[in-house]
CSV table of C-alpha atoms in Angstrom, one decimal:
chain,number,residue,atom,x,y,z
A,1,MET,CA,233.5,-154.5,130.9
A,2,THR,CA,230.0,-155.9,130.7
A,3,LEU,CA,227.3,-153.8,132.5
A,4,LYS,CA,225.7,-155.8,135.2
A,5,VAL,CA,221.9,-155.0,135.6
A,6,ILE,CA,219.2,-155.7,138.3
A,7,ASP,CA,215.9,-154.7,137.1
A,8,SER,CA,214.1,-153.3,140.2
A,9,HIS,CA,210.7,-153.4,138.8
A,10,LEU,CA,209.3,-156.3,136.7
A,11,HIS,CA,206.0,-158.1,136.4
A,12,ILE,CA,205.0,-161.7,135.1
A,13,TRP,CA,201.5,-162.9,134.7
A,14,ASP,CA,199.5,-165.3,132.6
A,15,PRO,CA,195.8,-164.3,131.8
A,16,ALA,CA,195.0,-168.0,131.1
A,17,VAL,CA,195.4,-168.7,134.7
A,18,GLN,CA,195.1,-165.3,136.6
A,19,ASP,CA,192.3,-162.7,136.6
A,20,LEU,CA,193.7,-159.1,136.2
A,21,PRO,CA,190.7,-156.9,135.8
A,22,TRP,CA,192.7,-153.8,134.9
A,23,LEU,CA,194.0,-155.7,131.8
A,24,ALA,CA,190.6,-155.7,130.3
A,25,SER,CA,190.9,-152.5,128.6
A,26,LEU,CA,194.5,-153.3,127.6
A,27,PRO,CA,194.5,-155.9,124.8
A,28,ALA,CA,198.1,-155.6,123.9
A,29,LEU,CA,199.2,-156.8,127.4
A,30,GLN,CA,196.9,-159.7,127.4
A,31,HIS,CA,199.6,-162.1,127.0
A,32,ARG,CA,201.7,-164.4,129.1
A,33,TYR,CA,205.1,-162.9,130.2
A,34,THR,CA,207.8,-164.9,131.8
A,35,VAL,CA,211.3,-164.0,133.3
A,36,ASP,CA,212.9,-165.8,130.7
A,37,ASP,CA,211.1,-163.6,128.0
A,38,LEU,CA,212.6,-160.4,129.9
A,39,ALA,CA,216.1,-162.2,130.2
A,40,ALA,CA,216.1,-162.3,126.3
A,41,HIS,CA,215.5,-158.7,125.9
A,42,TYR,CA,218.6,-158.0,128.0
A,43,ALA,CA,220.5,-160.6,126.2
A,44,ARG,CA,219.8,-158.6,123.0
A,45,GLN,CA,221.3,-155.3,124.8
A,46,GLY,CA,224.5,-157.2,125.5
A,47,VAL,CA,224.5,-156.9,129.3
A,48,GLU,CA,224.4,-159.1,132.2
A,49,PHE,CA,221.1,-159.5,133.6
A,50,LEU,CA,221.4,-160.8,137.2
A,51,GLY,CA,217.8,-160.8,137.8
A,52,GLY,CA,215.1,-158.4,139.3
A,53,VAL,CA,212.5,-157.6,141.8
A,54,TYR,CA,209.1,-158.9,141.1
A,55,VAL,CA,206.2,-156.5,142.1
A,56,GLU,CA,202.8,-157.8,142.5
A,57,VAL,CA,200.3,-157.3,139.7
A,58,ASP,CA,197.1,-156.1,141.3
A,59,ALA,CA,195.4,-159.6,140.6
A,60,ALA,CA,191.8,-160.4,141.6
A,61,ASP,CA,193.2,-163.3,143.7
A,62,PRO,CA,196.6,-162.4,145.3
A,63,LEU,CA,196.5,-165.6,147.2
A,64,LEU,CA,196.7,-167.5,143.6
A,65,GLU,CA,199.5,-164.7,142.8
A,66,ASP,CA,201.4,-165.8,146.1
A,67,ARG,CA,201.3,-169.6,144.8
A,68,LEU,CA,202.3,-168.7,141.3
A,69,ILE,CA,205.3,-166.9,142.5
A,70,TYR,CA,206.2,-169.4,145.1
A,71,GLU,CA,206.1,-172.2,142.4
A,72,ASN,CA,207.9,-170.2,139.9
A,73,GLY,CA,211.3,-170.9,141.4
A,74,SER,CA,213.2,-168.9,138.9
A,75,PRO,CA,216.7,-167.6,140.1
A,76,LEU,CA,216.3,-164.5,138.3
A,77,ILE,CA,213.6,-163.4,140.8
A,78,LEU,CA,215.6,-161.8,143.4
A,79,LYS,CA,213.2,-160.5,145.6
A,80,ARG,CA,209.3,-160.6,145.8
A,81,MET,CA,207.1,-157.7,146.9
A,82,MET,CA,203.7,-159.0,147.5
A,83,ARG,CA,200.4,-157.8,147.9
A,84,THR,CA,198.7,-156.9,151.2
A,85,ARG,CA,196.6,-154.1,152.9
A,86,VAL,CA,198.9,-152.2,155.2
A,87,SER,CA,198.2,-152.3,158.9
A,88,PRO,CA,199.8,-153.1,162.2
A,89,TYR,CA,197.9,-156.5,161.9
A,90,MET,CA,198.5,-157.0,158.1
A,91,ARG,CA,198.7,-160.5,156.8
A,92,ILE,CA,202.2,-160.7,155.0
A,93,PRO,CA,202.8,-163.8,152.5
A,94,VAL,CA,205.6,-166.0,153.9
A,95,ILE,CA,207.5,-165.6,150.4
A,96,ALA,CA,207.4,-161.8,150.6
A,97,ASP,CA,210.6,-159.9,150.8
A,98,GLY,CA,208.5,-156.7,151.0
A,99,VAL,CA,205.1,-155.5,150.4
A,100,ARG,CA,203.0,-153.3,148.1
A,101,GLU,CA,199.5,-151.9,148.6
A,102,PRO,CA,198.5,-150.2,145.3
A,103,LEU,CA,197.6,-146.9,146.1
A,104,HIS,CA,197.2,-145.7,142.3
A,105,VAL,CA,194.1,-147.4,141.6
A,106,ASP,CA,190.5,-145.9,141.8
A,107,SER,CA,189.5,-148.3,144.5
A,108,GLU,CA,191.9,-146.8,147.0
A,109,PRO,CA,190.5,-143.7,149.1
A,110,ARG,CA,192.5,-140.5,148.7
A,111,GLY,CA,194.7,-139.7,151.9
A,112,ARG,CA,195.2,-143.5,152.6
A,113,VAL,CA,198.6,-143.1,153.4
A,114,LEU,CA,197.9,-140.6,156.2
A,115,GLU,CA,195.5,-143.1,158.1
A,116,PRO,CA,196.9,-144.0,161.5
A,117,GLU,CA,196.6,-147.7,160.6
A,118,PHE,CA,198.6,-147.2,157.5
A,119,LEU,CA,201.4,-145.4,159.2
A,120,ASP,CA,201.3,-148.0,162.3
A,121,GLY,CA,201.6,-150.5,159.6
A,122,LEU,CA,204.8,-149.0,158.1
A,123,ARG,CA,206.3,-149.0,161.6
A,124,VAL,CA,205.6,-152.7,161.8
A,125,LEU,CA,207.3,-153.2,158.5
A,126,ALA,CA,210.4,-151.1,159.7
A,127,SER,CA,210.7,-153.4,162.9
A,128,LEU,CA,210.7,-156.4,160.5
A,129,HIS,CA,213.1,-154.8,158.0
A,130,MET,CA,210.7,-155.3,155.2
A,131,PRO,CA,210.5,-152.6,152.6
A,132,PHE,CA,207.5,-150.9,151.3
A,133,GLU,CA,206.8,-150.5,147.7
A,134,LEU,CA,205.2,-147.2,146.9
A,135,CYS,CA,202.8,-146.9,143.8
A,136,ASN,CA,201.1,-143.5,144.2
A,137,ARG,CA,198.8,-141.1,142.1
A,138,GLY,CA,200.9,-138.5,141.0
A,139,ASP,CA,198.8,-135.7,142.5
A,140,GLU,CA,199.1,-137.1,145.9
A,141,LEU,CA,202.7,-136.8,146.2
A,142,PRO,CA,202.4,-134.1,149.1
A,143,ASP,CA,200.6,-136.6,151.0
A,144,MET,CA,203.3,-139.2,150.5
A,145,ALA,CA,205.9,-136.8,151.6
A,146,ARG,CA,203.8,-135.8,154.8
A,147,ALA,CA,203.1,-139.6,155.6
A,148,LEU,CA,206.7,-141.0,155.2
A,149,ALA,CA,208.3,-138.1,157.1
A,150,GLN,CA,206.3,-139.7,160.1
A,151,VAL,CA,208.1,-143.2,159.6
A,152,PRO,CA,211.6,-142.2,158.5
A,153,GLU,CA,213.0,-145.6,159.5
A,154,GLU,CA,211.1,-147.5,157.2
A,155,THR,CA,212.6,-148.3,153.7
A,156,VAL,CA,210.2,-147.0,151.1
A,157,VAL,CA,211.0,-147.6,147.3
A,158,ILE,CA,208.8,-145.3,145.1
A,159,ASP,CA,207.7,-146.5,141.8
A,160,HIS,CA,207.7,-144.9,138.5
A,161,LEU,CA,209.3,-141.5,139.5
A,162,GLY,CA,206.5,-141.1,141.8
A,163,ASN,CA,204.3,-140.7,138.9
A,164,MET,CA,205.3,-137.2,139.0
A,165,PRO,CA,202.8,-135.2,136.9
A,166,GLY,CA,205.4,-132.6,136.0
A,167,LEU,CA,207.6,-130.0,137.4
A,168,ASP,CA,205.0,-128.0,139.0
A,169,ALA,CA,206.0,-126.3,142.5
A,170,ASP,CA,204.0,-128.9,144.6
A,171,SER,CA,205.4,-131.9,143.0
A,172,LYS,CA,208.9,-130.6,143.0
A,173,ARG,CA,208.7,-129.7,146.9
A,174,ALA,CA,207.2,-133.1,147.6
A,175,ILE,CA,209.9,-135.0,145.5
A,176,GLU,CA,212.6,-132.9,147.4
A,177,ALA,CA,211.0,-133.7,150.7
A,178,LEU,CA,211.1,-137.4,149.8
A,179,GLY,CA,214.5,-137.3,148.6
A,180,GLU,CA,215.7,-136.1,152.1
A,181,LEU,CA,214.5,-139.1,154.0
A,182,PRO,CA,217.1,-141.5,154.9
A,183,ASN,CA,215.5,-144.6,153.5
A,184,THR,CA,213.6,-143.6,150.6
A,185,TYR,CA,214.6,-144.6,147.3
A,186,ILE,CA,212.8,-144.1,143.8
A,187,LYS,CA,212.7,-145.8,140.6
A,188,ILE,CA,213.4,-144.5,137.1
A,189,SER,CA,211.0,-146.8,135.3
A,190,GLY,CA,209.4,-147.3,132.0
A,191,ASP,CA,205.6,-146.6,131.7
A,192,ASN,CA,204.6,-143.4,129.7
A,193,PRO,CA,207.9,-142.6,127.9
A,194,VAL,CA,210.2,-141.0,130.6
A,195,ASP,CA,210.6,-137.3,130.6
A,196,PRO,CA,214.4,-136.8,130.8
A,197,HIS,CA,213.8,-133.2,132.6
A,198,ILE,CA,211.9,-135.1,135.4
A,199,VAL,CA,214.6,-137.7,135.8
A,200,GLU,CA,217.3,-135.2,136.1
A,201,PHE,CA,215.0,-133.4,138.7
A,202,VAL,CA,214.6,-136.5,140.5
A,203,ARG,CA,218.0,-137.6,140.4
A,204,GLU,CA,219.3,-134.4,141.8
A,205,ALA,CA,216.6,-134.6,144.7
A,206,PHE,CA,217.4,-138.2,145.7
A,207,GLY,CA,221.2,-138.2,144.9
A,208,PRO,CA,223.1,-140.9,143.1
A,209,LYS,CA,222.7,-143.7,145.7
A,210,LYS,CA,218.8,-143.8,146.0
A,211,VAL,CA,217.6,-143.8,142.4
A,212,LEU,CA,217.1,-147.2,141.0
A,213,TYR,CA,217.1,-148.6,137.5
A,214,SER,CA,213.9,-150.6,136.5
A,215,SER,CA,212.2,-151.4,133.2
A,216,ASN,CA,208.4,-151.8,134.5
A,217,TRP,CA,208.2,-154.6,132.1
A,218,PRO,CA,206.0,-155.7,130.2
A,219,VAL,CA,203.9,-152.5,131.1
A,220,VAL,CA,206.8,-150.5,129.4
A,221,GLU,CA,205.6,-152.0,126.1
A,222,LEU,CA,202.1,-150.2,126.1
A,223,ASN,CA,203.4,-146.4,125.8
A,224,SER,CA,207.1,-147.0,124.8
A,225,SER,CA,209.2,-150.0,124.3
A,226,PHE,CA,211.8,-151.9,126.5
A,227,ASP,CA,214.4,-151.1,123.9
A,228,ALA,CA,213.6,-147.3,123.7
A,229,HIS,CA,213.4,-147.3,127.7
A,230,PHE,CA,216.7,-149.1,128.2
A,231,ALA,CA,218.5,-146.8,125.4
A,232,LEU,CA,217.2,-143.6,127.3
A,233,MET,CA,218.6,-145.1,130.5
A,234,ARG,CA,222.1,-145.6,129.2
A,235,ASP,CA,222.1,-142.2,127.5
A,236,LEU,CA,221.1,-140.7,130.8
A,237,PHE,CA,223.2,-143.0,133.2
A,238,GLY,CA,226.0,-144.5,131.0
A,239,SER,CA,227.2,-147.5,132.8
A,240,ASP,CA,226.8,-146.1,136.2
A,241,GLU,CA,226.9,-149.3,138.3
A,242,ASP,CA,225.1,-147.7,141.4
A,243,PHE,CA,222.1,-147.0,139.3
A,244,PHE,CA,221.9,-150.2,137.3
A,245,MET,CA,222.8,-152.5,140.2
A,246,ASN,CA,224.1,-151.3,143.4
A,247,ASN,CA,221.4,-149.3,144.6
A,248,ALA,CA,218.9,-152.1,144.1
A,249,CYS,CA,221.0,-154.2,146.3
A,250,ARG,CA,220.8,-151.5,149.1
A,251,ALA,CA,217.2,-150.8,148.9
A,252,TYR,CA,215.9,-154.5,148.7
A,253,GLY,CA,219.0,-156.1,150.7
A,254,ILE,CA,219.8,-158.3,147.5
A,255,ARG,CA,223.1,-160.2,147.7
A,256,ILE,CA,225.0,-160.9,144.5
C-alpha cells in the first residue's frame, strides 16, 4: 500500500516579490519555491503527497504574505498558519487556520511566552479553536513548559523538535512536561540534520499520537536535504500512518 503523507511544515516564497530579511545571509535559499516543487520531491519518493500545512515565513510585510497565500489557491495547502502578535486583541488574518508569532528571532524578548498578554492571547485562540504554532529558542524550553501549562486547553504545535539543544537535564524535563499536556504536539522536522537520539526521546515523551512528520522545506536544504531527511524519517518511523498523516489531521483539524 502506498504511504500517504501530510507535510505538517512547509514554506513557499518568492524573493522577487517578497522581502524576507533573514534570507540576506542565506544565498542558497534565495530562490522561488512553490508547492508544486515540493510535490515533485514526494513523487520521486513514491509516496502519495496529500498536501501540507503552510507556515508563515517571517516576511517584512505579513499583509502581502496574507494576500499571496490567499491568491495561491493550491489544493495542496491544507491549512495556513499565519503571522500575528499574540494578545487578547490580536489581528488574525481571515485566511488563517491558526497563527504563529516567531519566538526564535533576535527581536523577540526573552520570556515573551510568560507575559500575561501572551497567555491571554492563547486563551482567546483556544476559545476560537485555533492552534498556535510554536517556534522557540531551544534554551527557552523551560519557559515554554511553564507558560503552556497555564493554558492546557489550547492546541499548540511545537516546531523543529522544540529546537532542543541536546539531551541535557533541563531540556529533557521541559520536553517531558510539554509532552504531558493534553493538546500539545511536536514536529519532527528537517533543519539542522536531525539527531535520532533526540527524536527517540521526544517520541517517548509525547507518545505515538502527538508527533508529526514535517520536512521544513525548503529550509531543510540548508544543512541537510529533503531526500536525506525523508529517508531518515522512513528509517525511524517506517510506514507509521499516525506519524506521516493522522497526527497532523488531529492537530490541525485536517479532513481528508
